[in-house]
PDB file of C-alpha atoms in Angstrom:
ATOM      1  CA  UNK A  23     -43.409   5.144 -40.585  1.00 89.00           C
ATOM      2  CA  UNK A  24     -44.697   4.068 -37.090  1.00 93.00           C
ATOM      3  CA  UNK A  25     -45.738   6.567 -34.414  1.00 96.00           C
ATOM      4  CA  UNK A  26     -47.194   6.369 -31.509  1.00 97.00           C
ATOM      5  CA  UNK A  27     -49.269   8.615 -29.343  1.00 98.00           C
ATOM      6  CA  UNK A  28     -50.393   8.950 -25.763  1.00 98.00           C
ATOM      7  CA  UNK A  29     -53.914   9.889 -23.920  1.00 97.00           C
ATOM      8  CA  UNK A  30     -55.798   9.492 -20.977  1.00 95.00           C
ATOM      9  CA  UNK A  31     -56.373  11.542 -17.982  1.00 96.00           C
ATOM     10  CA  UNK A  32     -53.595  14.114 -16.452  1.00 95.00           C
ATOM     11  CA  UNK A  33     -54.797  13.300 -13.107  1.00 97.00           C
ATOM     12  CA  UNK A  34     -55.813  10.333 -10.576  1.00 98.00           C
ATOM     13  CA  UNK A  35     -56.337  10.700  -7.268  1.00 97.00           C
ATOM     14  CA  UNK A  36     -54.454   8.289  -4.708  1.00 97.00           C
ATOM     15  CA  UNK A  37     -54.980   4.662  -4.351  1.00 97.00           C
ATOM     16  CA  UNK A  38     -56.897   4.866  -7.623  1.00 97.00           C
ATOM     17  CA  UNK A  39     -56.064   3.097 -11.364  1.00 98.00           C
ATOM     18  CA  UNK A  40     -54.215   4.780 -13.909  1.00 98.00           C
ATOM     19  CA  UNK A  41     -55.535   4.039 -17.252  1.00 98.00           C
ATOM     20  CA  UNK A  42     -53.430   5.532 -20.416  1.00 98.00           C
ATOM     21  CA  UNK A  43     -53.853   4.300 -23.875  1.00 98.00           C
ATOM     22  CA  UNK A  44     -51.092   4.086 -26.729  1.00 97.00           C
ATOM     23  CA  UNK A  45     -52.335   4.518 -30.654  1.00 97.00           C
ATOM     24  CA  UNK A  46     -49.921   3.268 -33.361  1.00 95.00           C
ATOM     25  CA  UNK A  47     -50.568   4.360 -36.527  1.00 93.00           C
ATOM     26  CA  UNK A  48     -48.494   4.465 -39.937  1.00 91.00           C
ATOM     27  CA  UNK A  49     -47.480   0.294 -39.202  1.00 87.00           C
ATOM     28  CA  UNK A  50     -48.881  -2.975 -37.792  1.00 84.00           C
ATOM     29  CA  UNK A  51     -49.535  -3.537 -34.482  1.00 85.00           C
ATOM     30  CA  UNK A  52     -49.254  -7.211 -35.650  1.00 76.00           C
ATOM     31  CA  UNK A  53     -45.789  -7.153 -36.852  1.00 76.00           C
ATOM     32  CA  UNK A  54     -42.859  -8.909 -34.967  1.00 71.00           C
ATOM     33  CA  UNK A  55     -42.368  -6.131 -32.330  1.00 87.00           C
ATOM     34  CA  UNK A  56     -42.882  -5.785 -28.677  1.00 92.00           C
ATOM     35  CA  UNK A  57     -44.745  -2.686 -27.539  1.00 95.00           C
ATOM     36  CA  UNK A  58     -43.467  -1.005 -23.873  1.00 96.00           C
ATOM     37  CA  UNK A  59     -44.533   1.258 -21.138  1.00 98.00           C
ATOM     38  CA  UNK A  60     -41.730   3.477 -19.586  1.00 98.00           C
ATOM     39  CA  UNK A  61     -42.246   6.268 -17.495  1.00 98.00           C
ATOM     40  CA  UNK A  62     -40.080   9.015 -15.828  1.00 98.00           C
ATOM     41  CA  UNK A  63     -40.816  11.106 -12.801  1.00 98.00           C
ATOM     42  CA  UNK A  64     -40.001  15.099 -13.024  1.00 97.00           C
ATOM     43  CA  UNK A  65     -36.329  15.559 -12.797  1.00 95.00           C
ATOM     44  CA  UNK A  66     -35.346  11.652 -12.808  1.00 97.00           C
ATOM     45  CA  UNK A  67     -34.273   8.397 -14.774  1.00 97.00           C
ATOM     46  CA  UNK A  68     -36.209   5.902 -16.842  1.00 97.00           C
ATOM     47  CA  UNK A  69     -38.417   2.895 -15.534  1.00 97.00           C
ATOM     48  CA  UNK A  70     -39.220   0.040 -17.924  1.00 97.00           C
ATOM     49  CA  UNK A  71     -42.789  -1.076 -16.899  1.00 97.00           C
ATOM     50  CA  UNK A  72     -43.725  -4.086 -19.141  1.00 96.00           C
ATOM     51  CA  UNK A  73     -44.061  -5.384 -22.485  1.00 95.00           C
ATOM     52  CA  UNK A  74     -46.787  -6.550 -24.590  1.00 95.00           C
ATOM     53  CA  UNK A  75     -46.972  -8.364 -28.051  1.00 91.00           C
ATOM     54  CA  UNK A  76     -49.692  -8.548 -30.613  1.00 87.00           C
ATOM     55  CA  UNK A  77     -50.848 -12.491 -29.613  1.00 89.00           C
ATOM     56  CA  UNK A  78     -50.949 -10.055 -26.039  1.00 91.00           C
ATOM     57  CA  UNK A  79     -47.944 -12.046 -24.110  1.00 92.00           C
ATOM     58  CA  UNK A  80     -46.351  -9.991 -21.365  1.00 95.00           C
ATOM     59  CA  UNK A  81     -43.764  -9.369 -18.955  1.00 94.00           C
ATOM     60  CA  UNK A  82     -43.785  -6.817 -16.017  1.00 95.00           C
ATOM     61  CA  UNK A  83     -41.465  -5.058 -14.035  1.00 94.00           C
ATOM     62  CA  UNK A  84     -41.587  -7.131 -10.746  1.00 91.00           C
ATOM     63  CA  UNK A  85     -40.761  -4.138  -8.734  1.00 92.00           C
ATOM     64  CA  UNK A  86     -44.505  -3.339  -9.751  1.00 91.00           C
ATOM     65  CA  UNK A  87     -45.476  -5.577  -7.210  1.00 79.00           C
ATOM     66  CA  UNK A  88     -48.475  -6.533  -9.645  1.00 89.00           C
ATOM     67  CA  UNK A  89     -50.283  -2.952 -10.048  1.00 96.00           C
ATOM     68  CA  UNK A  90     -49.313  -2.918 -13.367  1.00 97.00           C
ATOM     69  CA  UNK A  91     -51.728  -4.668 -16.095  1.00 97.00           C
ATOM     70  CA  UNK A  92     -50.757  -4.108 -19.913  1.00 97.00           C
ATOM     71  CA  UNK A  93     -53.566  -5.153 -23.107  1.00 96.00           C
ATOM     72  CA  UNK A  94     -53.322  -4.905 -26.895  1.00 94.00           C
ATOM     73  CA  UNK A  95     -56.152  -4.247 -28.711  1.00 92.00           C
ATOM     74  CA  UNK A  96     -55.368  -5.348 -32.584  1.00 89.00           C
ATOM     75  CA  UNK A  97     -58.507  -3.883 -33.932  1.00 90.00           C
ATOM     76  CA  UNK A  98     -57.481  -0.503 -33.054  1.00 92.00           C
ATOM     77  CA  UNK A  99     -53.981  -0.809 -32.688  1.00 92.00           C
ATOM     78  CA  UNK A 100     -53.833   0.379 -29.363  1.00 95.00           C
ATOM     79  CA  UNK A 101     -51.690  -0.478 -26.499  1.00 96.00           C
ATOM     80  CA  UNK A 102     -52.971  -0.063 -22.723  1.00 97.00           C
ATOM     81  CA  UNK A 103     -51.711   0.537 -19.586  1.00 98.00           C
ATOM     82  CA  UNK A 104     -53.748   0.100 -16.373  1.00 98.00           C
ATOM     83  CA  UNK A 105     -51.289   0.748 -12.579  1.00 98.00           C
ATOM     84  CA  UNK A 106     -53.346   0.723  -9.336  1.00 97.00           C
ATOM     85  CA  UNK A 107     -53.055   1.556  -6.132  1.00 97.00           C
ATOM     86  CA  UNK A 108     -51.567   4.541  -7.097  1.00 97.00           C
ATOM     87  CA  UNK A 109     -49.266   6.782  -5.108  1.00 97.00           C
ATOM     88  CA  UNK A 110     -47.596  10.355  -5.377  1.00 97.00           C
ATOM     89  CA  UNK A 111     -44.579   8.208  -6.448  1.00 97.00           C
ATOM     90  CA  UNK A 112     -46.494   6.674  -9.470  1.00 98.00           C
ATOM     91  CA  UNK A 113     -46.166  10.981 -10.842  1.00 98.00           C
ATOM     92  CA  UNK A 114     -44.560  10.576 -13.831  1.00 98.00           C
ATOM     93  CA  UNK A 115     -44.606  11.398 -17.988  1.00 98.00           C
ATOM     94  CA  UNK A 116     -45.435   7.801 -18.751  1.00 98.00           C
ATOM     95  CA  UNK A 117     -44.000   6.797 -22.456  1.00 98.00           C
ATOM     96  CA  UNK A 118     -44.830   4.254 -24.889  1.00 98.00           C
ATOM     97  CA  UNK A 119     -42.181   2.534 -27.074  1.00 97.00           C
ATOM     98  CA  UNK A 120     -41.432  -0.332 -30.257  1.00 95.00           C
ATOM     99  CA  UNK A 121     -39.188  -2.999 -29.683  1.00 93.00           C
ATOM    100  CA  UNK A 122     -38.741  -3.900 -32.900  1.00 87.00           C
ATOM    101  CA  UNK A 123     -37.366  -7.823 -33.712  1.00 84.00           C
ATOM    102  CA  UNK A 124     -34.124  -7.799 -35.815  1.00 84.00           C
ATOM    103  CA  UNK A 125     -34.503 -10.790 -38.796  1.00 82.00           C
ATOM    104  CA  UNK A 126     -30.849 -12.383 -37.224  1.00 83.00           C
ATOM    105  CA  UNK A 127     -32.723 -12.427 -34.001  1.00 81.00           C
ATOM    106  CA  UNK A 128     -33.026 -10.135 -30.865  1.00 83.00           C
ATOM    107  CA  UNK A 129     -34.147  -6.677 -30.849  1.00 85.00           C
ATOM    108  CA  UNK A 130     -32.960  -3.448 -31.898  1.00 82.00           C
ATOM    109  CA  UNK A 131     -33.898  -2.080 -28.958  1.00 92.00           C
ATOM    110  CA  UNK A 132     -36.646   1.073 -28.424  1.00 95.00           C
ATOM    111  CA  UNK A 133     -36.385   2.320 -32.017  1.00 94.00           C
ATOM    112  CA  UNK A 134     -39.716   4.725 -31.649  1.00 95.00           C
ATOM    113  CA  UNK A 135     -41.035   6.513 -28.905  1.00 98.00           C
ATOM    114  CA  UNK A 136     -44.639   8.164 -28.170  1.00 98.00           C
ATOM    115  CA  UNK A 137     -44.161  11.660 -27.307  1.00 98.00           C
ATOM    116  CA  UNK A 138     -44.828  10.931 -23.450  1.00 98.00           C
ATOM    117  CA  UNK A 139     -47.982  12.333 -21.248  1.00 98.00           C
ATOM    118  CA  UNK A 140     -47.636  13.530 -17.784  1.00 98.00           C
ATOM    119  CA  UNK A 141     -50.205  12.174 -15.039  1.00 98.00           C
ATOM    120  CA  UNK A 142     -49.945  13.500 -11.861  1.00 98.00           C
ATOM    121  CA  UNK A 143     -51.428  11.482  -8.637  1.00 98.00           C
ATOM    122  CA  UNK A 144     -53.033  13.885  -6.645  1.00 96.00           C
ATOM    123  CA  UNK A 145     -56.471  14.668  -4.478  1.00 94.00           C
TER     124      UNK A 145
ATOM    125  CA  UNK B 911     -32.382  -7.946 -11.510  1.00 87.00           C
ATOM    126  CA  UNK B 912     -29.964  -6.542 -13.743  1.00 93.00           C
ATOM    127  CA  UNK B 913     -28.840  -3.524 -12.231  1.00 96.00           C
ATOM    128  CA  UNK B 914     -26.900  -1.161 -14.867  1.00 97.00           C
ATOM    129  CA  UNK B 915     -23.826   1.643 -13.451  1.00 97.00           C
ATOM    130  CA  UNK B 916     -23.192   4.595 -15.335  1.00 98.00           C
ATOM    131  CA  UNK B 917     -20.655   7.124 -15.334  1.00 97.00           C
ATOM    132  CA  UNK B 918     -20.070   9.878 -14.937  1.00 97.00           C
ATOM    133  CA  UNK B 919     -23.440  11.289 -13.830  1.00 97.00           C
ATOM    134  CA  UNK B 920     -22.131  15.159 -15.662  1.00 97.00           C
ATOM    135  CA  UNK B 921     -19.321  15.888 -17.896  1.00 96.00           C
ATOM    136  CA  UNK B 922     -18.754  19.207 -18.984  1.00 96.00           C
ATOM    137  CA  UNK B 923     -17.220  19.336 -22.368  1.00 96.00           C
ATOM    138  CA  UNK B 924     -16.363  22.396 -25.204  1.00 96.00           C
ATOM    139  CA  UNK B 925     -17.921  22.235 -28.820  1.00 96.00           C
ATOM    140  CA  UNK B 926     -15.053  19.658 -30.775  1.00 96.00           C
ATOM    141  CA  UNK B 927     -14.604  17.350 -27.952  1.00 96.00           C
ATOM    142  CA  UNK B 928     -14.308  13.621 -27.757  1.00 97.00           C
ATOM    143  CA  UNK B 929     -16.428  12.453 -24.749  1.00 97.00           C
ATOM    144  CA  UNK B 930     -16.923   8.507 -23.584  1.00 98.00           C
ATOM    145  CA  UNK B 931     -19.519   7.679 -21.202  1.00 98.00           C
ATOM    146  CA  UNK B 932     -19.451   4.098 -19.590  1.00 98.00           C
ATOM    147  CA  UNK B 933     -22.121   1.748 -18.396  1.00 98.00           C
ATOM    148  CA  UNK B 934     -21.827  -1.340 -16.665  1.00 98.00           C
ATOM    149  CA  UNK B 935     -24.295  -4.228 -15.931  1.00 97.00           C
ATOM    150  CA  UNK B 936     -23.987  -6.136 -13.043  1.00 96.00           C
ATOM    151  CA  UNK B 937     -23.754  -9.481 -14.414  1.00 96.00           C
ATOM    152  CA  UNK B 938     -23.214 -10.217 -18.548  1.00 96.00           C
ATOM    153  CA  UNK B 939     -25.621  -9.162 -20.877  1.00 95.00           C
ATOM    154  CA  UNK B 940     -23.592  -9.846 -24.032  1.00 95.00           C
ATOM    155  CA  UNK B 941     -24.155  -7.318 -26.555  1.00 95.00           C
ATOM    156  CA  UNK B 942     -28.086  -6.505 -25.652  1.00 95.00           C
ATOM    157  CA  UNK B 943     -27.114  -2.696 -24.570  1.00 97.00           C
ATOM    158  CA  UNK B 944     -28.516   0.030 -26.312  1.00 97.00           C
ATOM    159  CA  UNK B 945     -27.660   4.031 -25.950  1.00 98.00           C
ATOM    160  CA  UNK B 946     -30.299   7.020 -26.235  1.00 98.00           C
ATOM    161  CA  UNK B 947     -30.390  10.464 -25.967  1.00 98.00           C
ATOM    162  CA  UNK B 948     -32.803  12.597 -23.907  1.00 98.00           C
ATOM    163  CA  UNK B 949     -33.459  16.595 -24.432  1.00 97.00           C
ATOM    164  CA  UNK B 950     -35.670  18.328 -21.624  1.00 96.00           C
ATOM    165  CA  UNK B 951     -39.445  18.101 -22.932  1.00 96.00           C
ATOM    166  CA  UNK B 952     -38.972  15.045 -25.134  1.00 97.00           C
ATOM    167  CA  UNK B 953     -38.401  11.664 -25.199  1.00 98.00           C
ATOM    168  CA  UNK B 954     -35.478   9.742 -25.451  1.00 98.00           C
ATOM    169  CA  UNK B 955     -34.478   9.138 -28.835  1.00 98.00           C
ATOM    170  CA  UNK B 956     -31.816   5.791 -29.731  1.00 97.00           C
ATOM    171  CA  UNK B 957     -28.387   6.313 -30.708  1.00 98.00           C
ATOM    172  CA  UNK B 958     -26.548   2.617 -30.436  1.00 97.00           C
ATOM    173  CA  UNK B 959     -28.533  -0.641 -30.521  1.00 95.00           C
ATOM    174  CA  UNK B 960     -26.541  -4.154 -29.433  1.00 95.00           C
ATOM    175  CA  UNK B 961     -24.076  -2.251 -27.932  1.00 97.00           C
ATOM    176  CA  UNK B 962     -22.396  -1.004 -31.427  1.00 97.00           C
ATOM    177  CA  UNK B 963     -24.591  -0.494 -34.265  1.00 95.00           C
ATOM    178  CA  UNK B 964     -25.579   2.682 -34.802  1.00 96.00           C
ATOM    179  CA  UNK B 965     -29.116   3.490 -35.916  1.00 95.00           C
ATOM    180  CA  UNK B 966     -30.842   4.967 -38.724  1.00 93.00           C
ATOM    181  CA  UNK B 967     -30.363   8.789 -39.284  1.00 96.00           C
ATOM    182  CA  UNK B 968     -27.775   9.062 -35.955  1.00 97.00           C
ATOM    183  CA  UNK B 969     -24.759  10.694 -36.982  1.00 97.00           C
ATOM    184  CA  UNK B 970     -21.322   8.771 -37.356  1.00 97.00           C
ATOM    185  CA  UNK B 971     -19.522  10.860 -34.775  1.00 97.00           C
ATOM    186  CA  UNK B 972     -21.766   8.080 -32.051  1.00 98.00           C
ATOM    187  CA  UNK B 973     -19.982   4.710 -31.556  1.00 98.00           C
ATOM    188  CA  UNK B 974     -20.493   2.185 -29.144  1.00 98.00           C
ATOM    189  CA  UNK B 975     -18.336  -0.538 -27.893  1.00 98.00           C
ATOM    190  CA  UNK B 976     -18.155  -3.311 -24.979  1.00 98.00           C
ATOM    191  CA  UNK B 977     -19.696  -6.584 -24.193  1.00 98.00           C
ATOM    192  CA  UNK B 978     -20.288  -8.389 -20.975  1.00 97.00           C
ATOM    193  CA  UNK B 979     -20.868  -5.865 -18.435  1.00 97.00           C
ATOM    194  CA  UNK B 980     -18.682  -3.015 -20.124  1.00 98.00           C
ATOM    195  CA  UNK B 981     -19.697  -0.583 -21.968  1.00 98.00           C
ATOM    196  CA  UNK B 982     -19.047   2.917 -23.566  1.00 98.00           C
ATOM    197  CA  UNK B 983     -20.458   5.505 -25.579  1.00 98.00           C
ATOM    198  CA  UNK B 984     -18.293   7.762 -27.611  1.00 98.00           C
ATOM    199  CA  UNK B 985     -18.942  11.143 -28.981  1.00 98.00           C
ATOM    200  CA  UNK B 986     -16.326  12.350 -31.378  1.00 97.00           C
ATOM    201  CA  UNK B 987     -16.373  16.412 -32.298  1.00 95.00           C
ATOM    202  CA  UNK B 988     -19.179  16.909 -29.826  1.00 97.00           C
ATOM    203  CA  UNK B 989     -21.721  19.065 -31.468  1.00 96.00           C
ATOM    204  CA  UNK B 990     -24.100  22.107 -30.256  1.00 95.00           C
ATOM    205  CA  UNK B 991     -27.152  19.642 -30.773  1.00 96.00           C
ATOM    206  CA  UNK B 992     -25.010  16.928 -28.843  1.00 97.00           C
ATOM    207  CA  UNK B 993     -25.629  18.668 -25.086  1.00 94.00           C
ATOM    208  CA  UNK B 994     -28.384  16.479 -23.430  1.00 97.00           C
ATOM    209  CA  UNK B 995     -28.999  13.979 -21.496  1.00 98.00           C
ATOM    210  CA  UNK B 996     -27.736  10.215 -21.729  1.00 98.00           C
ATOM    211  CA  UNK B 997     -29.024   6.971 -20.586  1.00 98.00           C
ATOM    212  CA  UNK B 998     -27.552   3.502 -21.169  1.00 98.00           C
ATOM    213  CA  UNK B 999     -30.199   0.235 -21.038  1.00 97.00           C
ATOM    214  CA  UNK B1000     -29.737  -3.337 -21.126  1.00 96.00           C
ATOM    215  CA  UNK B1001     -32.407  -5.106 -22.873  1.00 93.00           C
ATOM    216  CA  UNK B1002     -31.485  -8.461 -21.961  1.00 89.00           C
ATOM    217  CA  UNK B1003     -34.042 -11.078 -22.323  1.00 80.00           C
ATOM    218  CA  UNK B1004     -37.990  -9.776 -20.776  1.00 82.00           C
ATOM    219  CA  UNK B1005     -36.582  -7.449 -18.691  1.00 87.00           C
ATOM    220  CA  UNK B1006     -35.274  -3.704 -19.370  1.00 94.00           C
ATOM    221  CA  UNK B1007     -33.102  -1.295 -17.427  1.00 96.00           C
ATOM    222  CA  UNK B1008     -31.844   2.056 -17.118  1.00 97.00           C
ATOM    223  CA  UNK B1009     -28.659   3.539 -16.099  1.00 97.00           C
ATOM    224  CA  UNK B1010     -28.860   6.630 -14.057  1.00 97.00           C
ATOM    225  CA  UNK B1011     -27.922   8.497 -17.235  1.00 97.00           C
ATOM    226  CA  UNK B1012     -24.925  11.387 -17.584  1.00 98.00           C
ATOM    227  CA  UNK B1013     -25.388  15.307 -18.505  1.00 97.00           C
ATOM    228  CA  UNK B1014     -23.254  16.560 -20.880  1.00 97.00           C
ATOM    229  CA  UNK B1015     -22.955  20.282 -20.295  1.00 96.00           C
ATOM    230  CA  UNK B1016     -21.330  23.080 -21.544  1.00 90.00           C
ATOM    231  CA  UNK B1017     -18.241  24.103 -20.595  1.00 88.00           C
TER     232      UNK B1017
END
């Protein structure tokens, strides 16, 4: 079955890029799904951040404002997420996720999950 | 932007309860609402996809009803393993969002 796992640094300093990378393993990157970035600061909700698919279409979270860039790479199934400018309000576990495309059409919503890494925005 | 109301934000509840959660969007997003469960540490996990169907593995005492804007989550016989926290989301088209989630605690 699918997973998905997180990496990249635990900290970035302020007004810098955060640059985390999502590995799928155990299915196709290729298949009919969509591939998100979520995140959640300490203590609070969920934020959707943007979608990818494997031909590497997107859509972002406008609040964003644009910081937010999000790549596929097929020949290593992995998913990236790049946010700059960042802030001590971009301190967050940021999540990875499979949309996965139901065969009557839509989705069944975020079926698996990456098991989250925390980055903390700091000097 | 599709913003998405939940309520309550806690509920305390006793082992056997029935509990029902509600979520509302604030314009129609048909059935595209799904339910998940968060436990400190971990990430969320789904429960309810397009608003009723219940996913792999999840145990029948979940349902889910509405469409529209309303929504609910019911747990029937809550459970020891059922005390977390949970979040509705509307998945409506290329754009996702997140209720403010409810606590179910311990009574």
């Amino acid at each position: 079955q699918v997973q998905l796992q997180e990496s990249g640094p635990g900290l970035v300093k302020p007004s810098g890029t955060l640059s985390l990378t999502c590995a799928v393993s155990g299915g196709s990157i290729s298949s009919s799904s969509w591939w998100s970035w979520f995140r959640q600061p300490p203590g609070k909700g969920l934020e959707w951040l943007g979608e990818i698919n494997h031909s590497g279409s997107t859509n972002y979270n406008p609040s964003l404002r644009g910081r937010v860039t999000i790549s596929v790479d097929n020949s290593q199934s992995q998913i990236s997420l790049k946010l700059s400018s960042v802030t001590a309000a971009d301190t967050a576990v940021y999540y990875c996720a499979r949309e996965d495309i139901l065969p009557t059409g839509g989705t069944s919503a975020f079926d698996v999950w990456g098991q989250g890494t925390m980055v903390t925005v700091s000097s | 932007d599709i913003q998405m109301t939940q309520s309550p934000s806690t509920l305390s509840a006793s082992v056997g309860d029935t509990v029902t959660i509600t979520c509302r969007a604030s314009q129609s997003i048909s059935r595209w609402l799904a339910w998940y469960q968060q436990k400190p540490g971990k990430a969320p996990k789904l429960l309810i996809y397009k608003a009723s169907s219940l996913e792999s593995g999840v145990p029948s005492r979940f349902s889910g009803s509405g469409s529209g804007t309303e929504f609910t989550l019911t747990i029937s016989g809550l459970q020891p393993d059922d005390f977390a926290t949970y979040y509705c989301q509307q998945y409506n088209g290329h754009s996702k969002t997140f209720g403010q989630g409810t606590k179910v605690e311990i009574k």
